[in-house]
């Protein structure tokens, strides 16, 4: 059966990108360069891979900035462009017709808020209320209003969780794939047909972990998997380097922390000793769209409230799913089994007191099985992967 790879044009709007990703139930997609549609060189043809959660976070932060601008009464005070404040300001004021589509001027928004129009519309005069009202209908905002309907994907593609387009050919060695998924930090690797730029499929970190789990019983795997993670140098980070979030902090701050540190998830901890009580992944941001009660209150929602609400889809409403953890003496094989069987992207290393002392990701596990020969990618691809990753 042929594999259909969903792609997004770089000049497509953010709204169109959300539609494509939502309709196909996928979390990321390669972005085509609109200026190189006929190119047969993949380096020219693709701008990178955009992540669904990155778009949602960008929208939430735009809403936050617009609310601050409303409160300040000027774009310059909040550091926001006139177009964003005009349209978002119009929306929080309750104006949804042609005036909102065209966008109101900064002066008009400021004057309306100062003159009490916001209060008459039920939006209130403070930034918190403004952003809350903005969040009442996410899809109406992103699909119909500015700046989302005219902002192109290529203009925000490198804002967060962007990945460069570095493919492998169908006849490439698995070493190349594993290095890209581990040392070079790609979450997925496109597979192209030799001599052609068209994408045939993707290989993901999760697929590799599932493959390793299926290697149980083979001598080479069992030899490594029986070693304790501590003896392999895992986790690679120290206790002080672990980025976490307190359970009583706001959920928006948790997502911002992930963006600022360019990570995909954080442990949720409680108390001064940082006892682990849960886990938040950047992909959980999609729940803000699926559950109206979450999005309409996203600026006041704590991490614990968020976790309790999203778990209502399980058989035990209100009960937070415990985080996936291991101990420093756990074997690599047990870690792989947990990651594969639970379909998670990270496992937290905890002390006997349940304090988080490290994080092991899919990338970390894959790196235990490979070694990069000197100048491997420079010779293989003809250019420096590091330079492309830093573009």
CSV table of C-alpha atoms in Angstrom, one decimal:
chain,number,residue,atom,x,y,z
A,1,UNK,CA,0.0,0.0,0.0
A,2,UNK,CA,1.4,3.4,-1.0
A,3,UNK,CA,2.1,5.8,1.8
A,4,UNK,CA,0.6,9.3,1.4
A,5,UNK,CA,2.8,12.0,3.0
A,6,UNK,CA,0.9,15.2,3.9
A,7,UNK,CA,2.8,18.4,3.0
A,8,UNK,CA,2.1,22.0,3.7
A,9,UNK,CA,3.0,24.9,1.3
A,10,UNK,CA,5.2,27.6,2.9
A,11,UNK,CA,2.9,30.4,1.7
A,12,UNK,CA,-0.2,28.7,3.2
A,13,UNK,CA,-1.8,30.6,6.1
A,14,UNK,CA,-1.5,29.4,9.7
A,15,UNK,CA,-5.2,28.8,9.5
A,16,UNK,CA,-4.8,26.5,6.5
A,17,UNK,CA,-2.0,24.6,8.3
A,18,UNK,CA,-4.2,24.0,11.3
A,19,UNK,CA,-6.9,22.7,9.0
A,20,UNK,CA,-4.6,20.3,7.2
A,21,UNK,CA,-3.0,18.9,10.4
A,22,UNK,CA,-6.3,18.6,12.2
A,23,UNK,CA,-8.1,16.9,9.3
A,24,UNK,CA,-5.4,14.3,8.9
A,25,UNK,CA,-4.9,13.9,12.7
A,26,UNK,CA,-1.1,14.5,12.4
A,27,UNK,CA,1.2,16.5,14.7
A,28,UNK,CA,3.7,17.7,12.1
A,29,UNK,CA,4.3,18.0,8.4
A,30,UNK,CA,7.1,19.0,6.0
A,31,UNK,CA,6.8,22.5,4.6
A,32,UNK,CA,7.4,23.1,0.9
A,33,UNK,CA,9.3,26.2,-0.3
A,34,UNK,CA,6.9,28.1,-2.6
A,35,UNK,CA,9.8,29.6,-4.5
A,36,UNK,CA,11.2,26.2,-5.5
A,37,UNK,CA,8.2,24.2,-6.6
A,38,UNK,CA,10.0,22.8,-9.7
A,39,UNK,CA,13.3,22.1,-8.0
A,40,UNK,CA,14.6,18.6,-7.9
A,41,UNK,CA,17.0,19.4,-5.1
A,42,UNK,CA,15.5,18.6,-1.7
A,43,UNK,CA,17.5,21.3,0.0
A,44,UNK,CA,15.7,23.9,-2.1
A,45,UNK,CA,12.4,22.2,-2.1
A,46,UNK,CA,11.7,22.0,1.7
A,47,UNK,CA,11.9,24.7,4.4
A,48,UNK,CA,11.7,22.3,7.3
A,49,UNK,CA,9.1,20.5,9.3
A,50,UNK,CA,6.4,22.4,11.3
A,51,UNK,CA,4.9,21.2,14.5
A,52,UNK,CA,1.2,21.5,15.3
A,53,UNK,CA,1.9,22.3,19.0
A,54,UNK,CA,4.2,25.1,18.0
A,55,UNK,CA,1.4,26.8,16.0
A,56,UNK,CA,-1.0,26.5,18.9
A,57,UNK,CA,1.5,28.0,21.3
A,58,UNK,CA,2.2,30.8,18.9
A,59,UNK,CA,-1.6,31.6,18.8
A,60,UNK,CA,-1.9,31.5,22.6
A,61,UNK,CA,1.0,33.9,23.0
A,62,UNK,CA,-0.4,36.2,20.3
A,63,UNK,CA,-3.6,36.3,22.3
A,64,UNK,CA,-1.7,37.1,25.4
A,65,UNK,CA,0.2,40.0,23.7
A,66,UNK,CA,-3.0,41.4,22.3
A,67,UNK,CA,-4.6,41.5,25.7
A,68,UNK,CA,-1.5,43.3,27.2
A,69,UNK,CA,-1.7,45.8,24.3
A,70,UNK,CA,-5.3,46.5,25.0
A,71,UNK,CA,-4.5,47.2,28.6
A,72,UNK,CA,-1.6,49.4,27.7
A,73,UNK,CA,-3.6,51.2,25.1
A,74,UNK,CA,-0.8,51.1,22.5
A,75,UNK,CA,1.1,48.6,20.4
A,76,UNK,CA,4.5,50.1,21.2
A,77,UNK,CA,3.9,49.7,25.0
A,78,UNK,CA,3.4,46.0,24.6
A,79,UNK,CA,5.7,45.4,21.7
A,80,UNK,CA,3.0,44.1,19.4
A,81,UNK,CA,2.3,45.0,15.8
A,82,UNK,CA,-0.7,47.1,14.9
A,83,UNK,CA,-2.3,44.4,12.8
A,84,UNK,CA,-2.3,41.9,15.6
A,85,UNK,CA,-3.7,44.2,18.2
A,86,UNK,CA,-6.3,45.6,15.9
A,87,UNK,CA,-7.8,42.3,15.0
A,88,UNK,CA,-7.4,40.5,18.3
A,89,UNK,CA,-8.5,43.7,20.1
A,90,UNK,CA,-11.6,43.8,17.9
A,91,UNK,CA,-12.3,40.2,18.8
A,92,UNK,CA,-12.0,40.6,22.6
A,93,UNK,CA,-14.2,43.7,22.3
A,94,UNK,CA,-16.9,41.6,20.7
A,95,UNK,CA,-16.6,43.0,17.2
A,96,UNK,CA,-16.7,40.2,14.7
A,97,UNK,CA,-18.0,41.6,11.4
A,98,UNK,CA,-16.1,43.4,8.6
A,99,UNK,CA,-14.5,45.7,11.1
A,100,UNK,CA,-12.7,42.8,12.8
A,101,UNK,CA,-11.6,41.3,9.6
A,102,UNK,CA,-10.2,44.6,8.4
A,103,UNK,CA,-8.6,45.3,11.8
A,104,UNK,CA,-9.2,48.3,14.1
A,105,UNK,CA,-6.5,50.9,14.6
A,106,UNK,CA,-4.5,51.0,17.8
A,107,UNK,CA,-6.2,54.3,18.6
A,108,UNK,CA,-9.6,52.9,18.1
A,109,UNK,CA,-9.0,49.9,20.3
A,110,UNK,CA,-7.4,52.0,23.0
A,111,UNK,CA,-10.2,54.5,22.9
A,112,UNK,CA,-12.9,51.8,22.9
A,113,UNK,CA,-11.4,50.2,26.0
A,114,UNK,CA,-10.9,53.5,27.8
A,115,UNK,CA,-14.4,54.6,26.8
A,116,UNK,CA,-16.1,51.6,28.2
A,117,UNK,CA,-17.0,49.8,25.0
A,118,UNK,CA,-15.3,46.7,26.3
A,119,UNK,CA,-17.4,46.7,29.5
A,120,UNK,CA,-20.6,47.2,27.4
A,121,UNK,CA,-19.7,44.2,25.4
A,122,UNK,CA,-19.0,42.1,28.5
A,123,UNK,CA,-15.3,41.8,27.9
A,124,UNK,CA,-14.2,43.9,30.8
A,125,UNK,CA,-11.2,46.3,30.8
A,126,UNK,CA,-8.4,44.2,32.0
A,127,UNK,CA,-6.0,42.1,30.0
A,128,UNK,CA,-7.0,38.9,31.8
A,129,UNK,CA,-10.7,39.2,30.8
A,130,UNK,CA,-9.7,40.3,27.3
A,131,UNK,CA,-7.6,37.2,26.7
A,132,UNK,CA,-10.2,34.9,28.3
A,133,UNK,CA,-12.9,36.2,25.9
A,134,UNK,CA,-10.5,35.7,23.1
A,135,UNK,CA,-10.2,32.1,24.0
A,136,UNK,CA,-13.9,31.3,23.8
A,137,UNK,CA,-13.8,30.1,20.2
A,138,UNK,CA,-10.3,29.0,19.0
A,139,UNK,CA,-11.3,27.9,15.6
A,140,UNK,CA,-13.3,31.0,14.9
A,141,UNK,CA,-10.2,33.1,15.8
A,142,UNK,CA,-7.6,31.2,13.9
A,143,UNK,CA,-9.7,30.5,10.8
A,144,UNK,CA,-11.4,33.8,10.4
A,145,UNK,CA,-9.5,36.6,12.1
A,146,UNK,CA,-6.2,38.4,11.6
A,147,UNK,CA,-3.3,38.0,12.1
A,148,UNK,CA,-3.8,34.2,11.8
A,149,UNK,CA,-5.6,34.1,8.4
A,150,UNK,CA,-2.9,36.0,6.6
A,151,UNK,CA,0.2,34.9,8.5
A,152,UNK,CA,2.1,32.4,6.4
A,153,UNK,CA,3.6,29.2,7.8
A,154,UNK,CA,7.0,30.1,6.4
A,155,UNK,CA,7.1,33.2,8.6
A,156,UNK,CA,6.7,31.4,11.9
A,157,UNK,CA,8.2,28.0,11.0
A,158,UNK,CA,11.4,28.6,13.0
A,159,UNK,CA,9.7,30.0,16.0
A,160,UNK,CA,9.6,26.8,18.1
A,161,UNK,CA,10.0,23.0,17.6
A,162,UNK,CA,11.0,23.6,14.0
A,163,UNK,CA,13.1,20.9,12.5
A,164,UNK,CA,15.3,21.2,9.3
A,165,UNK,CA,14.6,18.9,6.4
A,166,UNK,CA,17.4,16.4,6.4
A,167,UNK,CA,16.3,13.2,4.6
A,168,UNK,CA,17.9,9.8,3.9
A,169,UNK,CA,17.6,7.7,0.8
A,170,UNK,CA,15.8,4.4,0.8
A,171,UNK,CA,19.2,2.6,0.5
A,172,UNK,CA,20.9,4.6,3.3
A,173,UNK,CA,22.4,2.9,6.3
A,174,UNK,CA,20.4,2.8,9.5
A,175,UNK,CA,23.4,4.4,11.2
A,176,UNK,CA,22.6,7.6,9.4
A,177,UNK,CA,19.0,7.5,10.6
A,178,UNK,CA,19.9,6.7,14.2
A,179,UNK,CA,22.5,9.5,14.3
A,180,UNK,CA,20.0,12.0,13.0
A,181,UNK,CA,17.4,10.9,15.6
A,182,UNK,CA,19.8,11.0,18.5
A,183,UNK,CA,22.9,13.1,18.3
A,184,UNK,CA,21.4,15.5,15.8
A,185,UNK,CA,18.1,15.8,17.7
A,186,UNK,CA,15.6,15.3,14.9
A,187,UNK,CA,12.3,13.8,16.0
A,188,UNK,CA,11.6,12.3,12.6
A,189,UNK,CA,13.7,11.6,9.4
A,190,UNK,CA,12.1,11.9,5.9
A,191,UNK,CA,12.9,9.0,3.5
A,192,UNK,CA,13.2,10.0,-0.1
A,193,UNK,CA,13.7,8.0,-3.3
A,194,UNK,CA,17.3,8.1,-4.5
A,195,UNK,CA,17.9,10.9,-7.0
A,196,UNK,CA,14.4,12.4,-6.4
A,197,UNK,CA,13.2,14.9,-3.8
A,198,UNK,CA,9.8,13.3,-3.2
A,199,UNK,CA,9.1,12.0,0.4
A,200,UNK,CA,8.3,8.3,0.5
A,201,UNK,CA,7.9,7.9,4.3
A,202,UNK,CA,9.2,9.0,7.7
A,203,UNK,CA,11.2,7.2,10.4
A,204,UNK,CA,10.5,8.4,13.9
A,205,UNK,CA,12.2,8.1,17.3
A,206,UNK,CA,9.2,6.2,18.6
A,207,UNK,CA,9.4,3.7,15.7
A,208,UNK,CA,13.0,3.0,16.5
A,209,UNK,CA,12.2,2.4,20.2
A,210,UNK,CA,9.4,0.0,19.2
A,211,UNK,CA,11.9,-1.8,16.9
A,212,UNK,CA,14.4,-2.1,19.7
A,213,UNK,CA,11.8,-3.5,22.0
A,214,UNK,CA,11.2,-6.2,19.4
A,215,UNK,CA,14.8,-7.2,19.5
A,216,UNK,CA,14.5,-8.9,22.9
A,217,UNK,CA,16.1,-12.3,22.8
A,218,UNK,CA,18.9,-11.3,20.4
A,219,UNK,CA,22.3,-11.5,22.0
A,220,UNK,CA,23.5,-8.1,20.9
A,221,UNK,CA,20.4,-6.4,22.4
A,222,UNK,CA,20.3,-8.5,25.6
A,223,UNK,CA,23.9,-7.8,26.3
A,224,UNK,CA,23.3,-4.0,26.3
A,225,UNK,CA,19.8,-4.0,27.8
A,226,UNK,CA,20.9,-5.8,30.9
A,227,UNK,CA,23.2,-2.9,31.9
A,228,UNK,CA,22.0,-0.5,34.5
A,229,UNK,CA,21.3,3.0,33.1
A,230,UNK,CA,23.8,4.6,35.6
A,231,UNK,CA,26.6,2.5,34.2
A,232,UNK,CA,25.7,3.8,30.7
A,233,UNK,CA,26.0,7.4,31.9
A,234,UNK,CA,22.2,7.9,31.9
A,235,UNK,CA,20.6,10.3,32.5
A,236,UNK,CA,22.9,12.6,30.5
A,237,UNK,CA,21.8,15.6,32.5
A,238,UNK,CA,22.4,16.4,36.2
A,239,UNK,CA,19.8,16.9,38.8
A,240,UNK,CA,20.2,20.7,38.6
A,241,UNK,CA,19.7,20.7,34.9
A,242,UNK,CA,16.2,19.2,35.0
A,243,UNK,CA,13.5,21.7,33.9
A,244,UNK,CA,10.3,21.2,35.9
A,245,UNK,CA,7.1,23.0,36.7
A,246,UNK,CA,5.3,23.2,40.1
A,247,UNK,CA,1.7,21.8,40.1
A,248,UNK,CA,0.3,25.1,41.3
A,249,UNK,CA,1.9,27.1,38.4
A,250,UNK,CA,-0.2,28.2,35.4
A,251,UNK,CA,-0.4,25.8,32.5
A,252,UNK,CA,0.6,28.5,30.1
A,253,UNK,CA,3.8,29.0,32.0
A,254,UNK,CA,4.6,25.3,31.6
A,255,UNK,CA,4.2,25.5,27.8
A,256,UNK,CA,6.2,28.7,27.7
A,257,UNK,CA,9.0,27.0,29.7
A,258,UNK,CA,9.1,24.2,27.1
A,259,UNK,CA,9.4,26.7,24.3
A,260,UNK,CA,12.1,28.7,26.1
A,261,UNK,CA,14.2,25.6,26.8
A,262,UNK,CA,13.4,23.9,23.4
A,263,UNK,CA,12.1,20.7,25.1
A,264,UNK,CA,9.0,18.6,24.5
A,265,UNK,CA,7.9,18.0,28.1
A,266,UNK,CA,8.5,18.7,31.8
A,267,UNK,CA,7.9,16.8,35.0
A,268,UNK,CA,5.2,18.2,37.3
A,269,UNK,CA,6.5,18.5,40.9
A,270,UNK,CA,5.1,19.5,44.2
A,271,UNK,CA,6.8,21.0,47.3
A,272,UNK,CA,10.3,22.2,47.9
A,273,UNK,CA,11.8,18.7,47.5
A,274,UNK,CA,10.2,18.5,44.0
A,275,UNK,CA,8.4,15.2,44.4
A,276,UNK,CA,7.1,14.2,41.0
A,277,UNK,CA,3.3,14.1,40.7
A,278,UNK,CA,2.8,14.2,36.9
A,279,UNK,CA,4.1,15.0,33.4
A,280,UNK,CA,3.1,17.6,30.9
A,281,UNK,CA,4.0,17.2,27.2
A,282,UNK,CA,3.9,20.0,24.6
A,283,UNK,CA,1.5,17.8,22.7
A,284,UNK,CA,-0.9,18.1,25.6
A,285,UNK,CA,-1.5,21.7,24.3
A,286,UNK,CA,-4.0,20.2,21.8
A,287,UNK,CA,-6.4,19.5,24.7
A,288,UNK,CA,-6.9,23.3,24.9
A,289,UNK,CA,-8.7,22.9,21.6
A,290,UNK,CA,-10.5,19.7,22.3
A,291,UNK,CA,-12.0,20.9,25.6
A,292,UNK,CA,-13.8,24.2,25.5
A,293,UNK,CA,-13.7,24.7,29.2
A,294,UNK,CA,-9.9,24.5,29.2
A,295,UNK,CA,-9.3,27.0,26.4
A,296,UNK,CA,-11.8,29.5,27.6
A,297,UNK,CA,-9.9,29.7,30.9
A,298,UNK,CA,-6.4,29.0,29.8
A,299,UNK,CA,-4.9,32.1,31.5
A,300,UNK,CA,-6.0,31.1,34.9
A,301,UNK,CA,-5.7,27.3,34.7
A,302,UNK,CA,-3.1,25.6,36.9
A,303,UNK,CA,-1.0,22.7,35.9
A,304,UNK,CA,-2.8,20.4,38.3
A,305,UNK,CA,-6.3,21.5,37.2
A,306,UNK,CA,-5.2,21.0,33.6
A,307,UNK,CA,-3.9,17.4,34.3
A,308,UNK,CA,-7.1,16.6,36.2
A,309,UNK,CA,-9.3,17.8,33.4
A,310,UNK,CA,-7.6,16.1,30.5
A,311,UNK,CA,-7.7,12.8,32.4
A,312,UNK,CA,-11.5,12.9,32.4
A,313,UNK,CA,-11.3,11.0,29.1
A,314,UNK,CA,-10.1,7.9,31.1
A,315,UNK,CA,-12.1,5.5,33.1
A,316,UNK,CA,-11.2,7.3,36.3
A,317,UNK,CA,-12.3,11.0,36.0
A,318,UNK,CA,-10.3,13.4,38.1
A,319,UNK,CA,-7.5,11.0,38.7
A,320,UNK,CA,-4.1,12.1,37.3
A,321,UNK,CA,-2.2,9.4,35.5
A,322,UNK,CA,1.0,8.8,37.3
A,323,UNK,CA,4.2,9.8,35.5
A,324,UNK,CA,6.4,7.1,34.0
A,325,UNK,CA,9.5,6.8,36.2
A,326,UNK,CA,12.5,4.6,36.8
A,327,UNK,CA,15.4,4.4,39.3
A,328,UNK,CA,19.1,4.9,38.7
A,329,UNK,CA,19.6,1.1,39.1
A,330,UNK,CA,17.0,0.3,36.5
A,331,UNK,CA,18.3,-1.5,33.4
A,332,UNK,CA,18.3,-0.1,29.9
A,333,UNK,CA,16.0,-2.9,28.8
A,334,UNK,CA,13.3,-2.0,31.4
A,335,UNK,CA,13.5,1.7,30.3
A,336,UNK,CA,13.0,0.7,26.7
A,337,UNK,CA,10.1,-1.5,27.6
A,338,UNK,CA,8.4,1.4,29.5
A,339,UNK,CA,8.9,3.8,26.7
A,340,UNK,CA,7.6,1.4,24.1
A,341,UNK,CA,4.7,-0.1,26.0
A,342,UNK,CA,3.4,3.3,27.3
A,343,UNK,CA,4.1,5.1,24.0
A,344,UNK,CA,5.8,8.0,25.8
A,345,UNK,CA,8.7,10.2,24.7
A,346,UNK,CA,10.5,10.4,28.1
A,347,UNK,CA,10.9,8.7,31.4
A,348,UNK,CA,11.9,10.4,34.6
A,349,UNK,CA,14.6,9.1,36.9
A,350,UNK,CA,13.6,9.5,40.5
A,351,UNK,CA,15.2,8.9,43.9
A,352,UNK,CA,13.8,6.7,46.6
A,353,UNK,CA,11.9,9.8,47.8
A,354,UNK,CA,10.4,10.3,44.3
A,355,UNK,CA,12.5,13.4,43.7
A,356,UNK,CA,13.3,13.9,40.0
A,357,UNK,CA,17.0,13.5,39.5
A,358,UNK,CA,17.1,13.2,35.7
A,359,UNK,CA,15.2,12.7,32.4
A,360,UNK,CA,15.8,10.0,29.8
A,361,UNK,CA,14.4,10.7,26.3
A,362,UNK,CA,14.0,8.5,23.2
A,363,UNK,CA,17.0,10.3,21.8
A,364,UNK,CA,19.1,9.3,24.8
A,365,UNK,CA,18.2,5.6,24.5
A,366,UNK,CA,19.0,5.5,20.8
A,367,UNK,CA,22.4,7.0,21.4
A,368,UNK,CA,23.4,4.1,23.6
A,369,UNK,CA,23.4,1.8,20.5
A,370,UNK,CA,25.5,3.9,18.1
A,371,UNK,CA,28.8,5.7,17.6
A,372,UNK,CA,29.5,8.3,14.9
A,373,UNK,CA,32.7,7.8,12.9
A,374,UNK,CA,34.8,10.9,12.3
A,375,UNK,CA,33.4,13.2,9.6
A,376,UNK,CA,30.7,10.7,8.9
A,377,UNK,CA,28.0,13.1,7.7
A,378,UNK,CA,30.3,15.5,6.0
A,379,UNK,CA,31.5,12.6,3.8
A,380,UNK,CA,28.0,11.0,3.4
A,381,UNK,CA,25.9,14.1,2.7
A,382,UNK,CA,28.6,16.5,1.4
A,383,UNK,CA,27.8,19.2,3.8
A,384,UNK,CA,27.9,19.9,7.6
A,385,UNK,CA,24.7,18.7,9.3
A,386,UNK,CA,25.6,21.0,12.3
A,387,UNK,CA,25.5,24.0,10.0
A,388,UNK,CA,22.1,23.1,8.7
A,389,UNK,CA,20.7,22.5,12.1
A,390,UNK,CA,21.9,25.9,13.2
A,391,UNK,CA,20.4,27.8,10.2
